[in-house]
């Protein structure tokens, strides 16, 4: 499988966009994760998942392929990402793998030991976990207003 890395999380998970636009959830078996924006070739064991194409126990290497440019981020809000029109908890699966731009106040920071790679953003009473590299997450002061540009997973 060849594609472009569009997101990483949990120190072993990678979301890859294939040239035809499909997404694959890749679980890396060991070693470092490829940086976001890197074209990779990956091999592994197909794993059952009711929601995604998934490859487990994956090994990867950089690929020398040209992929279509990613579309610009769509501005949205945490409320639109997490609530429906009746204000019930909701997640729109059409947003999976899409690039989004949003603003929120930092309410929870990553652990100082670097084990936690996510922060908690709040806007208009709605909360959203956001995955970051631990070294970046540790530097952010609580109650900061942040603008986040990333991939919805």
GROMACS .gro file of C-alpha atoms in nm:
model
  153
    1UNK     CA    1   0.000   0.000   0.000
    2UNK     CA    2   0.127   0.351  -0.086
    3UNK     CA    3  -0.019   0.676   0.039
    4UNK     CA    4   0.019   1.005   0.223
    5UNK     CA    5   0.032   1.026   0.604
    6UNK     CA    6  -0.240   1.272   0.712
    7UNK     CA    7  -0.257   1.205   1.089
    8UNK     CA    8  -0.077   1.019   1.370
    9UNK     CA    9  -0.191   0.938   1.725
   10UNK     CA   10  -0.133   0.706   2.023
   11UNK     CA   11   0.239   0.676   1.931
   12UNK     CA   12   0.160   0.387   1.694
   13UNK     CA   13  -0.139   0.484   1.476
   14UNK     CA   14  -0.120   0.647   1.134
   15UNK     CA   15  -0.401   0.757   0.901
   16UNK     CA   16  -0.298   0.724   0.535
   17UNK     CA   17  -0.478   0.868   0.234
   18UNK     CA   18  -0.435   0.647  -0.075
   19UNK     CA   19  -0.396   0.807  -0.421
   20UNK     CA   20  -0.761   0.730  -0.507
   21UNK     CA   21  -0.874   0.909  -0.188
   22UNK     CA   22  -0.956   0.611   0.036
   23UNK     CA   23  -0.828   0.607   0.394
   24UNK     CA   24  -0.635   0.332   0.574
   25UNK     CA   25  -0.579   0.314   0.950
   26UNK     CA   26  -0.225   0.178   0.995
   27UNK     CA   27  -0.096   0.034   1.325
   28UNK     CA   28   0.285   0.049   1.323
   29UNK     CA   29   0.449  -0.254   1.485
   30UNK     CA   30   0.765  -0.081   1.611
   31UNK     CA   31   0.991   0.214   1.548
   32UNK     CA   32   0.911   0.576   1.482
   33UNK     CA   33   0.597   0.698   1.311
   34UNK     CA   34   0.631   0.864   0.973
   35UNK     CA   35   0.588   1.243   0.985
   36UNK     CA   36   0.259   1.391   0.870
   37UNK     CA   37   0.282   1.482   0.502
   38UNK     CA   38   0.519   1.194   0.420
   39UNK     CA   39   0.444   0.957   0.133
   40UNK     CA   40   0.496   0.599   0.252
   41UNK     CA   41   0.487   0.238   0.137
   42UNK     CA   42   0.350   0.006   0.405
   43UNK     CA   43   0.298  -0.366   0.450
   44UNK     CA   44   0.115  -0.545   0.727
   45UNK     CA   45  -0.171  -0.773   0.816
   46UNK     CA   46  -0.526  -0.664   0.720
   47UNK     CA   47  -0.734  -0.640   1.038
   48UNK     CA   48  -1.112  -0.649   1.066
   49UNK     CA   49  -1.275  -0.320   1.154
   50UNK     CA   50  -1.641  -0.226   1.111
   51UNK     CA   51  -1.547   0.135   1.031
   52UNK     CA   52  -1.210   0.153   0.854
   53UNK     CA   53  -0.968  -0.026   0.634
   54UNK     CA   54  -0.698  -0.123   0.883
   55UNK     CA   55  -0.352  -0.275   0.857
   56UNK     CA   56  -0.190  -0.404   1.179
   57UNK     CA   57   0.170  -0.501   1.256
   58UNK     CA   58   0.278  -0.262   0.986
   59UNK     CA   59   0.625  -0.184   0.861
   60UNK     CA   60   0.675   0.128   0.651
   61UNK     CA   61   0.934   0.314   0.448
   62UNK     CA   62   0.934   0.644   0.261
   63UNK     CA   63   0.788   0.620  -0.089
   64UNK     CA   64   0.888   0.804  -0.401
   65UNK     CA   65   0.537   0.876  -0.532
   66UNK     CA   66   0.347   1.189  -0.626
   67UNK     CA   67   0.008   1.232  -0.464
   68UNK     CA   68  -0.264   1.492  -0.523
   69UNK     CA   69  -0.243   1.799  -0.300
   70UNK     CA   70  -0.460   1.799   0.012
   71UNK     CA   71  -0.764   2.027   0.009
   72UNK     CA   72  -0.752   2.338   0.231
   73UNK     CA   73  -0.893   2.309   0.582
   74UNK     CA   74  -1.264   2.384   0.627
   75UNK     CA   75  -1.334   2.623   0.917
   76UNK     CA   76  -1.571   2.466   1.169
   77UNK     CA   77  -1.647   2.473   1.542
   78UNK     CA   78  -1.615   2.220   1.820
   79UNK     CA   79  -1.995   2.229   1.855
   80UNK     CA   80  -2.045   2.131   1.490
   81UNK     CA   81  -1.792   1.848   1.530
   82UNK     CA   82  -1.942   1.706   1.850
   83UNK     CA   83  -2.317   1.790   1.860
   84UNK     CA   84  -2.614   1.746   1.627
   85UNK     CA   85  -2.886   2.003   1.554
   86UNK     CA   86  -3.075   1.893   1.870
   87UNK     CA   87  -2.758   1.941   2.081
   88UNK     CA   88  -2.710   1.567   2.133
   89UNK     CA   89  -2.361   1.408   2.124
   90UNK     CA   90  -2.279   1.332   1.762
   91UNK     CA   91  -1.990   1.261   1.527
   92UNK     CA   92  -2.029   1.300   1.152
   93UNK     CA   93  -1.841   1.009   0.988
   94UNK     CA   94  -1.817   1.213   0.666
   95UNK     CA   95  -1.557   1.428   0.848
   96UNK     CA   96  -1.323   1.132   0.912
   97UNK     CA   97  -0.993   1.205   0.740
   98UNK     CA   98  -1.095   1.560   0.644
   99UNK     CA   99  -0.879   1.859   0.728
  100UNK     CA  100  -1.049   2.104   0.968
  101UNK     CA  101  -0.966   2.442   1.121
  102UNK     CA  102  -1.116   2.535   1.459
  103UNK     CA  103  -1.065   2.756   1.762
  104UNK     CA  104  -1.096   2.657   2.128
  105UNK     CA  105  -0.967   2.724   2.477
  106UNK     CA  106  -0.719   2.476   2.625
  107UNK     CA  107  -0.887   2.312   2.925
  108UNK     CA  108  -0.669   2.007   2.976
  109UNK     CA  109  -0.300   1.968   2.907
  110UNK     CA  110  -0.087   1.667   2.831
  111UNK     CA  111   0.085   1.494   3.121
  112UNK     CA  112   0.430   1.634   3.205
  113UNK     CA  113   0.597   1.293   3.160
  114UNK     CA  114   0.512   1.295   2.789
  115UNK     CA  115   0.289   0.987   2.808
  116UNK     CA  116  -0.024   1.170   2.698
  117UNK     CA  117  -0.022   1.319   2.350
  118UNK     CA  118  -0.357   1.495   2.358
  119UNK     CA  119  -0.507   1.812   2.492
  120UNK     CA  120  -0.867   1.903   2.563
  121UNK     CA  121  -1.017   2.206   2.384
  122UNK     CA  122  -1.344   2.374   2.483
  123UNK     CA  123  -1.566   2.613   2.293
  124UNK     CA  124  -1.923   2.712   2.377
  125UNK     CA  125  -1.950   2.437   2.641
  126UNK     CA  126  -1.838   2.160   2.403
  127UNK     CA  127  -1.514   1.965   2.448
  128UNK     CA  128  -1.287   1.801   2.192
  129UNK     CA  129  -0.971   1.593   2.247
  130UNK     CA  130  -0.692   1.701   2.011
  131UNK     CA  131  -0.384   1.484   1.952
  132UNK     CA  132  -0.048   1.662   1.936
  133UNK     CA  133   0.315   1.565   1.961
  134UNK     CA  134   0.385   1.541   2.338
  135UNK     CA  135   0.670   1.795   2.319
  136UNK     CA  136   0.429   2.055   2.175
  137UNK     CA  137   0.142   1.969   2.409
  138UNK     CA  138   0.360   2.014   2.722
  139UNK     CA  139   0.448   2.373   2.626
  140UNK     CA  140   0.089   2.502   2.606
  141UNK     CA  141  -0.048   2.688   2.911
  142UNK     CA  142  -0.398   2.595   3.028
  143UNK     CA  143  -0.667   2.853   2.931
  144UNK     CA  144  -0.478   2.954   2.615
  145UNK     CA  145  -0.694   3.029   2.312
  146UNK     CA  146  -0.574   2.805   2.028
  147UNK     CA  147  -0.644   2.781   1.658
  148UNK     CA  148  -0.601   2.421   1.544
  149UNK     CA  149  -0.553   2.301   1.187
  150UNK     CA  150  -0.555   1.923   1.155
  151UNK     CA  151  -0.715   1.604   1.039
  152UNK     CA  152  -1.039   1.478   1.196
  153UNK     CA  153  -0.999   1.118   1.320
   0.00000   0.00000   0.00000
